[in-house]
CSV table of C-alpha atoms and ligand atoms in Angstrom, one decimal:
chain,number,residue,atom,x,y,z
A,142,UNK,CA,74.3,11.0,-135.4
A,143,UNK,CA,72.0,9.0,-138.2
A,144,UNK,CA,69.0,6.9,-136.7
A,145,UNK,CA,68.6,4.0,-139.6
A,146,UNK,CA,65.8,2.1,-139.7
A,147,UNK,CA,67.5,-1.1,-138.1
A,148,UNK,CA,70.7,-1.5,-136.0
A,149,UNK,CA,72.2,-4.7,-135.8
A,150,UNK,CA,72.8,-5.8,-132.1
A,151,UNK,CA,75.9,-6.8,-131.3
A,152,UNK,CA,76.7,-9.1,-127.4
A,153,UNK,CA,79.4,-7.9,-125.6
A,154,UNK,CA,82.5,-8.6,-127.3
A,155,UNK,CA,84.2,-10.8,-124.6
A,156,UNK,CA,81.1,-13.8,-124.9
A,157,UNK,CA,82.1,-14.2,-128.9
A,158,UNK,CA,85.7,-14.1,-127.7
A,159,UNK,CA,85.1,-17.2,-125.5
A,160,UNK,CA,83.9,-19.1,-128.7
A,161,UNK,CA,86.8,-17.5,-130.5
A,162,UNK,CA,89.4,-19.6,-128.3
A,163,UNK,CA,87.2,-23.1,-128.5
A,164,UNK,CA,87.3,-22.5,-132.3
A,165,UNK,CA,91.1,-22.1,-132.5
A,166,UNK,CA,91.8,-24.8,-130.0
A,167,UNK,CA,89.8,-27.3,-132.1
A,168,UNK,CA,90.4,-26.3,-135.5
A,169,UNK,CA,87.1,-26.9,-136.5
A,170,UNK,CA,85.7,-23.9,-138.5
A,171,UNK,CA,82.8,-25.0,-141.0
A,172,UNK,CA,80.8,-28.7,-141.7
A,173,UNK,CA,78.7,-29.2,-139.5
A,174,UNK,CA,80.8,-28.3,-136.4
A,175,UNK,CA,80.2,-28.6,-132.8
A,176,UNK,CA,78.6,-24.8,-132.2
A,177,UNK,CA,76.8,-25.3,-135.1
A,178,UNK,CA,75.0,-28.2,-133.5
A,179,UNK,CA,75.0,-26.5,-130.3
A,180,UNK,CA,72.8,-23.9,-131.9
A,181,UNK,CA,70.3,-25.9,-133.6
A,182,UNK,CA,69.8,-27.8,-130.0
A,183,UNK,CA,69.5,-24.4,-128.3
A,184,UNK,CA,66.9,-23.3,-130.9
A,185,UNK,CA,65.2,-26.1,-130.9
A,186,UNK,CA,64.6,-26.4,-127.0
A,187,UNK,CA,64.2,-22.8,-127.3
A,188,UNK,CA,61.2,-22.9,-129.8
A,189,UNK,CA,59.7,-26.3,-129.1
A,190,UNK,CA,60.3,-27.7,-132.2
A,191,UNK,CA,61.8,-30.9,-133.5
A,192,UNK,CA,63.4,-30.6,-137.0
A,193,UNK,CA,65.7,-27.8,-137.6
A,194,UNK,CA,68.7,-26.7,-139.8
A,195,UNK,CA,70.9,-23.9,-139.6
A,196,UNK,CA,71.9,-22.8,-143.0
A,197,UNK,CA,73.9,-20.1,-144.6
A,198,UNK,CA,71.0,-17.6,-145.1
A,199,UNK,CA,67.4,-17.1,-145.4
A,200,UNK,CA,67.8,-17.0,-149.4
A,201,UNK,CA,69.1,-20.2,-149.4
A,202,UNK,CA,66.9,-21.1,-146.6
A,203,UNK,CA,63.4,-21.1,-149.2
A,204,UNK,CA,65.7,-22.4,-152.1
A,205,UNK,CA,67.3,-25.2,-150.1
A,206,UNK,CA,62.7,-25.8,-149.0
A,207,UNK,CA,61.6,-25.5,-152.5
A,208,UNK,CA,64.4,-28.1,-153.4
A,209,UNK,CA,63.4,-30.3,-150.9
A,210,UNK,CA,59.6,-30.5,-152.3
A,211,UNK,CA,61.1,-30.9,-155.7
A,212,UNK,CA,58.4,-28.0,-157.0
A,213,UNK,CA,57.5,-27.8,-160.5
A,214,UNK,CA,55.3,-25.4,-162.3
A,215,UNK,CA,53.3,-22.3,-160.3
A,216,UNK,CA,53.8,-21.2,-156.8
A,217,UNK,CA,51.2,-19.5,-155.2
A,218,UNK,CA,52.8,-16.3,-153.6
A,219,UNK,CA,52.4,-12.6,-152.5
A,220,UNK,CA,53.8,-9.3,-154.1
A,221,UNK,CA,54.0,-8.1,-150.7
A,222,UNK,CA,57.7,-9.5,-149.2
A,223,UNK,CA,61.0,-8.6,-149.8
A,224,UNK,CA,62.6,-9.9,-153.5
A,225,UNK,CA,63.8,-13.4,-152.4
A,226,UNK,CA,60.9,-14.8,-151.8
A,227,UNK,CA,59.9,-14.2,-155.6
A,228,UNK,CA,63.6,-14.6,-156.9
A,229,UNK,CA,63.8,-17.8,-155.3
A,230,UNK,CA,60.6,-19.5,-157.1
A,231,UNK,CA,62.1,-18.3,-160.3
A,232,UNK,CA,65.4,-19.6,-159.6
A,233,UNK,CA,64.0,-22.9,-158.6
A,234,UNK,CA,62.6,-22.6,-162.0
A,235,UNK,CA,59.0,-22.4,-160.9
A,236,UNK,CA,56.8,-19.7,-161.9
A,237,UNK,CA,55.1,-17.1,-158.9
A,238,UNK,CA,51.5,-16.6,-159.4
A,239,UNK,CA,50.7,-13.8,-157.4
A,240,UNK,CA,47.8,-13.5,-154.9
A,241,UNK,CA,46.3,-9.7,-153.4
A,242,UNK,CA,47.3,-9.0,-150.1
A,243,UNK,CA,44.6,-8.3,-147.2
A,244,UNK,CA,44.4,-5.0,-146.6
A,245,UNK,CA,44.6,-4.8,-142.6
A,246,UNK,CA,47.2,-7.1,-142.1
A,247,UNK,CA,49.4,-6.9,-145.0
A,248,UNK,CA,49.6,-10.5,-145.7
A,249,UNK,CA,48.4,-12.9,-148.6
A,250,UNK,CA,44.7,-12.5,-148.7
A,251,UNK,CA,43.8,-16.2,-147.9
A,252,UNK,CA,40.6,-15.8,-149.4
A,253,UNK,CA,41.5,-15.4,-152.5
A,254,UNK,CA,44.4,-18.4,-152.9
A,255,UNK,CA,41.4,-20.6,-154.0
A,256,UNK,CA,40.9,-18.9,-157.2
A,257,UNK,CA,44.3,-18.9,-158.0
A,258,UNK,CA,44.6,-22.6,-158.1
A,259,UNK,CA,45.2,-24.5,-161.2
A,260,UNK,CA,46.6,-28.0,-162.4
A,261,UNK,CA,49.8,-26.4,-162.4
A,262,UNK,CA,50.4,-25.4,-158.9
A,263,UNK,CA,52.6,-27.2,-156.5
A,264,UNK,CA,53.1,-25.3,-153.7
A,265,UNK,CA,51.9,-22.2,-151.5
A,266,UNK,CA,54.5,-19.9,-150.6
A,267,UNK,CA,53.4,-17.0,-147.8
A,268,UNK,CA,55.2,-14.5,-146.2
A,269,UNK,CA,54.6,-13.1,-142.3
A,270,UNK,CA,55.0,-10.2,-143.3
A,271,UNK,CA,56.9,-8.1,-140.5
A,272,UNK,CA,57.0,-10.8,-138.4
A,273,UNK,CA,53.0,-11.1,-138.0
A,274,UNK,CA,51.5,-14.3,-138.8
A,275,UNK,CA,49.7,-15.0,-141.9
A,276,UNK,CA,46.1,-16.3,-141.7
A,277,UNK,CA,47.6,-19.7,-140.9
A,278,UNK,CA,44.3,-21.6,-140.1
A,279,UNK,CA,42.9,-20.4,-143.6
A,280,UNK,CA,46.1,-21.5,-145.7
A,281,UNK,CA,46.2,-24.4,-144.1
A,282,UNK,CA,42.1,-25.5,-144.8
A,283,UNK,CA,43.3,-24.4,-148.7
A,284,UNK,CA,46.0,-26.3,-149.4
A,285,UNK,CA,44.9,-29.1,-147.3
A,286,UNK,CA,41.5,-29.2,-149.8
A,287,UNK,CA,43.9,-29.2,-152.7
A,288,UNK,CA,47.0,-31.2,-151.5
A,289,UNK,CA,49.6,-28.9,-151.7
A,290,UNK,CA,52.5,-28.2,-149.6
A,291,UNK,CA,52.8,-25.0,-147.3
A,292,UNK,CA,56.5,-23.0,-147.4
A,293,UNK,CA,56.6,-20.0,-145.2
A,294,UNK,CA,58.8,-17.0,-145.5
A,295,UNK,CA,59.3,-17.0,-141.8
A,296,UNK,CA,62.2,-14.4,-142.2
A,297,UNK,CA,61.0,-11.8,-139.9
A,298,UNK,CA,59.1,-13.9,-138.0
A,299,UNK,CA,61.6,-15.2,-134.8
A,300,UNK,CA,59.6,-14.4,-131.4
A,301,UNK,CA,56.3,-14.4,-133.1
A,302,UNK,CA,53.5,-17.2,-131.9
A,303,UNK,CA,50.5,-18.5,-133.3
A,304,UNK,CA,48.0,-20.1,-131.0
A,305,UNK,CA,50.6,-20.5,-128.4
A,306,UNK,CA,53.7,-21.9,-130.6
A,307,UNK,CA,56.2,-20.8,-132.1
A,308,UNK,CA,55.2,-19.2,-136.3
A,309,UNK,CA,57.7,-21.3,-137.5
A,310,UNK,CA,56.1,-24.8,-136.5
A,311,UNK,CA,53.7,-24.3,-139.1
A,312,UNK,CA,53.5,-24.9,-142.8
A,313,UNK,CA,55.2,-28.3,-144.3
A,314,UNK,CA,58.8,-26.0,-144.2
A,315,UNK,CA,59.4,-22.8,-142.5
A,316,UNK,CA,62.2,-20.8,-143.6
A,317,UNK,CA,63.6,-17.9,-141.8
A,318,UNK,CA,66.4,-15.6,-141.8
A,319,UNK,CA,69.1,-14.8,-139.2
A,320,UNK,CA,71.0,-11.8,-141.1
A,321,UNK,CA,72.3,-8.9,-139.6
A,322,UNK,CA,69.2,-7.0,-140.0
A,323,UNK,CA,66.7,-9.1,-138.7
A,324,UNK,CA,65.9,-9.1,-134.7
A,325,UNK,CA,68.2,-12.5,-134.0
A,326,UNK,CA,71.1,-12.6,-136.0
A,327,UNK,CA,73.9,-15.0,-136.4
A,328,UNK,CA,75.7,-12.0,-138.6
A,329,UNK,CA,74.6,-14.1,-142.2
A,330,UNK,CA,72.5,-17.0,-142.0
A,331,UNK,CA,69.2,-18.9,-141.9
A,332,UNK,CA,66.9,-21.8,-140.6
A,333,UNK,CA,64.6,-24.3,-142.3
A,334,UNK,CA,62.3,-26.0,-140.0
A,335,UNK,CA,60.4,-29.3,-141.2
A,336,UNK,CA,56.8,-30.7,-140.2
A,337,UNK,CA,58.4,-34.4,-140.6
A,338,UNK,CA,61.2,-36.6,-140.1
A,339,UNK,CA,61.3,-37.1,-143.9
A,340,UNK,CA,61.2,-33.3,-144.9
A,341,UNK,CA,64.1,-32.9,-142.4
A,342,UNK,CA,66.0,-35.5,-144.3
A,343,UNK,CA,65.7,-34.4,-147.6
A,344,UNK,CA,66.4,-30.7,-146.6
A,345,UNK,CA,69.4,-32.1,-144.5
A,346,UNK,CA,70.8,-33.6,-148.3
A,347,UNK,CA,69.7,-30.6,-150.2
A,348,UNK,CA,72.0,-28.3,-147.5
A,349,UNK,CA,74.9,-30.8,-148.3
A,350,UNK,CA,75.3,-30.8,-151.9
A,351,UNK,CA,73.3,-33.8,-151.7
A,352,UNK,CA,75.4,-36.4,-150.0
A,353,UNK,CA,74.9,-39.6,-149.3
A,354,UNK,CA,77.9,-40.7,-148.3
A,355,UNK,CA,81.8,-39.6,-150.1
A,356,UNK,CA,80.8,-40.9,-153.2
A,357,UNK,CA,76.7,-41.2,-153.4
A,358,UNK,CA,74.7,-37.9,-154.6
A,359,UNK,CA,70.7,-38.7,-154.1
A,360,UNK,CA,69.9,-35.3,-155.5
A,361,UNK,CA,70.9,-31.9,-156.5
A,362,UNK,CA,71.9,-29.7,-153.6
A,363,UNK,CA,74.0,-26.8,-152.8
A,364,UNK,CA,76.5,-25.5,-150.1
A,365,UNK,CA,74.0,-24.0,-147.8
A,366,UNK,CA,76.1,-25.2,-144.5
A,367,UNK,CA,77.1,-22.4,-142.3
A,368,UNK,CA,80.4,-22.1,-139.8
A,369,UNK,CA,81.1,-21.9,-136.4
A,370,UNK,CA,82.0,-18.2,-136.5
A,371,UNK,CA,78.2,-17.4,-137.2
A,372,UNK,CA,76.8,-20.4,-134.7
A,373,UNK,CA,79.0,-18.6,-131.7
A,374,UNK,CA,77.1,-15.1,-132.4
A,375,UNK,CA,73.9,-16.9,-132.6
A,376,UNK,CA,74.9,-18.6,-129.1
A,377,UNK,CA,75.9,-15.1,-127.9
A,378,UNK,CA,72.6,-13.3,-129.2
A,379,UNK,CA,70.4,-16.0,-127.9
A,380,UNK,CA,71.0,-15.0,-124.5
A,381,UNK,CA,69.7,-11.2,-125.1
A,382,UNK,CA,66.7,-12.4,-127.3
A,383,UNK,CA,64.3,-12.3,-124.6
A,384,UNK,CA,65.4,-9.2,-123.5
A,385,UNK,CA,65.4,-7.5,-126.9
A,386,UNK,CA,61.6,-8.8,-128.0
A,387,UNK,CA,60.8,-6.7,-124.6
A,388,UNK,CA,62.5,-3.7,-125.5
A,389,UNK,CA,60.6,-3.8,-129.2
A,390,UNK,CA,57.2,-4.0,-127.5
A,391,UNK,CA,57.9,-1.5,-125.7
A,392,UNK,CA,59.4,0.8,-128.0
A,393,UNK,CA,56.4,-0.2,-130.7
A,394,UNK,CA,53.9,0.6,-128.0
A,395,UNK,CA,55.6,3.7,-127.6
A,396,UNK,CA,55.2,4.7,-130.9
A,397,UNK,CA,51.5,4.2,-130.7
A,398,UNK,CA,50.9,6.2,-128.0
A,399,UNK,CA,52.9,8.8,-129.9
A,400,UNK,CA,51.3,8.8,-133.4
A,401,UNK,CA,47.7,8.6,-132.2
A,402,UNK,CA,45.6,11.0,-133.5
A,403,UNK,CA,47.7,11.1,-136.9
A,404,UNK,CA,46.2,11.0,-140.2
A,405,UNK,CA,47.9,7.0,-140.9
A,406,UNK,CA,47.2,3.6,-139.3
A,407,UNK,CA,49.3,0.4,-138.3
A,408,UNK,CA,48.6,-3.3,-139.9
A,409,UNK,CA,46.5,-5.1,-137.9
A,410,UNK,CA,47.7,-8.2,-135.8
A,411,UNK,CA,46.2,-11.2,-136.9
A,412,UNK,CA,44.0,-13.4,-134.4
A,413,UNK,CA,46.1,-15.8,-132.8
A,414,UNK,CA,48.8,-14.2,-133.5
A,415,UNK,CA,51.4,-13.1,-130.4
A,416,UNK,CA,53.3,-10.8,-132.4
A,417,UNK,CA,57.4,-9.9,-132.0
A,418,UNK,CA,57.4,-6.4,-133.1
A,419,UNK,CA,60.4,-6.5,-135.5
A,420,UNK,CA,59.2,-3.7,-137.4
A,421,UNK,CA,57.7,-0.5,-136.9
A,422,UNK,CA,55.4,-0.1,-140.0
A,423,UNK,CA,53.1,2.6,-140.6
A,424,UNK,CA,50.5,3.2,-143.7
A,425,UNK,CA,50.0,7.0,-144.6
A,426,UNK,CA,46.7,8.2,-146.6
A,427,UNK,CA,48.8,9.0,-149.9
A,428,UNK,CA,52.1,8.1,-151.0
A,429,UNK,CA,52.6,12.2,-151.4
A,430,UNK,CA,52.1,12.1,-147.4
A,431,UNK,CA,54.6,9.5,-147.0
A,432,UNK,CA,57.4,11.3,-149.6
A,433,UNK,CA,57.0,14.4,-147.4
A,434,UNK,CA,57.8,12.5,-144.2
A,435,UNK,CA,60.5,10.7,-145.9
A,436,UNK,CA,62.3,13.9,-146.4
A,437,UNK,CA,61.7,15.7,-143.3
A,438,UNK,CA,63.4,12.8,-141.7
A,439,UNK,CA,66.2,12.4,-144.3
A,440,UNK,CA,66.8,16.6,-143.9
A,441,UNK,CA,67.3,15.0,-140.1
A,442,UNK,CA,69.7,12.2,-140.3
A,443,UNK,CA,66.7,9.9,-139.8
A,444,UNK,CA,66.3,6.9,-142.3
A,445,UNK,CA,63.0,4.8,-142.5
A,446,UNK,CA,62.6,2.6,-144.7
A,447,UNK,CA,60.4,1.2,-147.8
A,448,UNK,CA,59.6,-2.0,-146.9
A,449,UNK,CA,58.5,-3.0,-149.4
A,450,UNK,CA,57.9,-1.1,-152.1
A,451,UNK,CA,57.4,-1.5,-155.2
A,452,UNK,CA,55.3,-4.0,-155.5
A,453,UNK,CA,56.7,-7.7,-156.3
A,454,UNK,CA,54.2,-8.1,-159.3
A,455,UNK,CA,55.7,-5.2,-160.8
A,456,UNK,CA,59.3,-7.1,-161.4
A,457,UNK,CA,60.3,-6.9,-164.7
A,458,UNK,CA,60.9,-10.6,-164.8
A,459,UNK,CA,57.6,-12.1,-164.1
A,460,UNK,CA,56.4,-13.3,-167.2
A,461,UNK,CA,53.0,-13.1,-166.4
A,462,UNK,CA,50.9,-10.3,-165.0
A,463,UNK,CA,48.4,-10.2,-162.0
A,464,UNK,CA,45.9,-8.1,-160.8
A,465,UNK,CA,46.9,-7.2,-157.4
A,466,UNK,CA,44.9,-3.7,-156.5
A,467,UNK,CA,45.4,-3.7,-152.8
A,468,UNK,CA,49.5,-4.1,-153.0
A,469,UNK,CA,49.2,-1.7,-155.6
A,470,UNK,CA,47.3,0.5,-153.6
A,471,UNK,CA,49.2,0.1,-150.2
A,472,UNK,CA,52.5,-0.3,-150.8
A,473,UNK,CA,53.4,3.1,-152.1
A,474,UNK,CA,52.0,4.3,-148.5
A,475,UNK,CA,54.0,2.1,-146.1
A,476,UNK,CA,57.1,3.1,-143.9
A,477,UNK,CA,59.1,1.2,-141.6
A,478,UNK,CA,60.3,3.7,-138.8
A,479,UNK,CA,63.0,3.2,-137.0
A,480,UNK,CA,62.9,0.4,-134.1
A,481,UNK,CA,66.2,-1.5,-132.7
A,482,UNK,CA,66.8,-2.6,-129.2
A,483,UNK,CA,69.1,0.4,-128.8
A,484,UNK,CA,66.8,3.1,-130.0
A,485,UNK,CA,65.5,5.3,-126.8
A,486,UNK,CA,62.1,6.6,-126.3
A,487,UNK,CA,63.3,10.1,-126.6
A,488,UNK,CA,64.2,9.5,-130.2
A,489,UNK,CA,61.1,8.1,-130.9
A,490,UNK,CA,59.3,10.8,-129.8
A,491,UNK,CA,61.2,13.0,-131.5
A,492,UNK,CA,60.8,10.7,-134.7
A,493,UNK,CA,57.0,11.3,-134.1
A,494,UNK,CA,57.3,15.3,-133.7
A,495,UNK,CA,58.8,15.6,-137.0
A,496,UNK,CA,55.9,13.1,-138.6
A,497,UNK,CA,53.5,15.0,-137.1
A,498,UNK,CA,54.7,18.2,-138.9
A,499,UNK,CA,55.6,17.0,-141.8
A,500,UNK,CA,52.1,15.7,-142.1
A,501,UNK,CA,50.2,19.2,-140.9
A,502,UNK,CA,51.8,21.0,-144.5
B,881,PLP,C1,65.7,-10.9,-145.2
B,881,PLP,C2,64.6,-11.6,-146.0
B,881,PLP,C3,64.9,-12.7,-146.8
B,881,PLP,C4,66.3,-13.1,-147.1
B,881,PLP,O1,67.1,-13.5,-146.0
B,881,PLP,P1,68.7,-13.4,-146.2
B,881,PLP,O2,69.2,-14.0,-144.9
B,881,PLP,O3,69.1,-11.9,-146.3
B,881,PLP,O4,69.1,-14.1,-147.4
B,881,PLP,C5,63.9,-13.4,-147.4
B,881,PLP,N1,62.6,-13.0,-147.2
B,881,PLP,C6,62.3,-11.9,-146.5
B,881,PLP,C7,60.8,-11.5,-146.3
B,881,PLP,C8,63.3,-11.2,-145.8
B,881,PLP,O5,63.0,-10.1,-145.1
């Protein structure tokens, strides 16, 4: 028996065998088919929000948004996220410029965007990191003061709410992922979510190679469509989502009660933020603490993981360097224990015992 640190939920296979039939009946299988639809509607009742795209990942999700602001120049951005949100500015051909992270909550220090700014940035582009919300009020006043566009990596973020809607309403584009790891899945895949009409439009062209019609190309784009195989397992998971954000705050609470009185802490919610528990991260004293409970679970078939670590400012592509002393700082300490909807409390607290000893040595 291994315990990893996610497990992808799968619905019972006789609901995606259901959409198996309508597929074959219709012959319908990619472009913009009918389940494909079918799931952006259901999201976007489901979420309360107006413009949204399914798409074939959350990589292509922030390339197909960064496209659709035509970005030149400097991104504001964090070191703390997982690689595509940095690979993506570069591959847009805009340069990151990285800002600290705040050390309770693990996302981009709002305070200190403002300095970063220069003529050359274009854009803001923040990640809620684990599925908590970044300081949204804060990064909004900023790039309101200095006209810039907001892109969030929203990856982690489905189930979380800010003031009392959905994280992915805010920002000009939201950008999220539905892979297989993440707590909704449609197996691969991704959403872009617009603030207007307009941005919905141009992300809508950008998804489809740029169409206009047969023979009419507006812009560059790409192939970011995705296909009614992965729309039907979105449909399927949809109906368990509720049920698995109420597992996950029940397991995460369990945790807590279990690793009180440990020498390590948890991020910190931020204010406002209703959060969806998609990760169970915890922040040891010393990344010599953490290797020693990294092992003691391995030696047990357990396998947390190091989200993220190292340190996006430390890729040997940036061509710039930035001072970023609290990622550097925290992100050799930070471990994502296991938590899927499957997980039971017993392996939890057994999860716990062995932290707990690996941390008295
Ligand atoms: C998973 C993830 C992505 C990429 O999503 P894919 O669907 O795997 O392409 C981007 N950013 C963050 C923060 C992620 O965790």
């Amino acid at each position: 028996m291994q315990i990893n640190v996610t497990k992808t939920f799968l619905p019972p296979i006789a609901e995606y065998e259901r959409y198996l039939q309508d597929i074959w009946s219709r012959g319908w299988i990619t472009n913009h088919g009918p389940l494909v639809n079918e799931l952006e509607l259901q999201l976007k009742e489901r979420l309360g929000l107006d413009y949204l795209l399914f798409v074939s990942s959350g990589t292509t999700a922030l390339q197909i948004a960064l496209r659709a602001l035509d970005l030149e120049g400097d991104v504001i951005t964090t070191p703390f996220s997982y690689v595509a949100t940095t690979a993506s500015i570069i591959w847009h051909g805009c340069e990151p410029v990285m800002v600290d992270i705040a050390p309770d909550t693990l996302n981009i220090d709002a305070q200190k965007i403002e300095a970063a700014i220069t003529e050359r940035t274009s854009a803001i582009l923040a990640t809620h990191v684990y599925g908590n919300s970044c300081d949204i009020a804060a990064i909004q006043a900023v790039a309101e003061r200095h006209g810039l566009p907001v892109i969030y990596d929203a990856a982690h973020a489905f189930g979380s709410r800010y003031r009392g809607r959905t994280v992915f309403a805010y920002g000009d584009i939201s950008a999220t992922s539905f892979h297989a790891t993440k707590l909704f899945h449609t197996i691969e895949g991704g959403g872009v979510i617009a603030r207007t009409p307009e941005l919905l439009r141009r992300l809508a062209l950008v998804r489809n190679f740029g169409h206009t019609s047969p023979t009419d190309f507006e812009c560059v784009g790409i192939n970011g469509k995705n296909s009614e195989f992965h729309a039907a397992m979105g449909l399927c998971n949809l109906n368990y989502v509720d049920k698995i954000l109420q597992v996950r705050a029940d397991l995460s609470a369990h945790y807590d009660q279990k690793l009180k009185g440990l020498p390590l802490r948890r991020p910190s919610i931020t204010p406002g933020c209703d959060y969806n528990h998609a990760y169970c991260p915890v922040i040891f004293e010393s990344e010599e603490a953490l290797l020693r409970v990294v092992e003691t679970l391995t030696f047990h078939n357990i396998f947390p993981r190091r989200y993220f670590y190292p340190s996006l400012s430390r890729l040997r592509y940036l061509n710039r360097e930035f001072r970023t002393p609290v990622c550097d700082d925290i992100a050799p300490r930070v471990l994502c224990l296991p938590i899927y909807h499957s997980l039971s409390l017993e392996e939890i607290d057994m999860i716990c015992r062995l932290i707990s000893r690996s941390l008295r040595y």
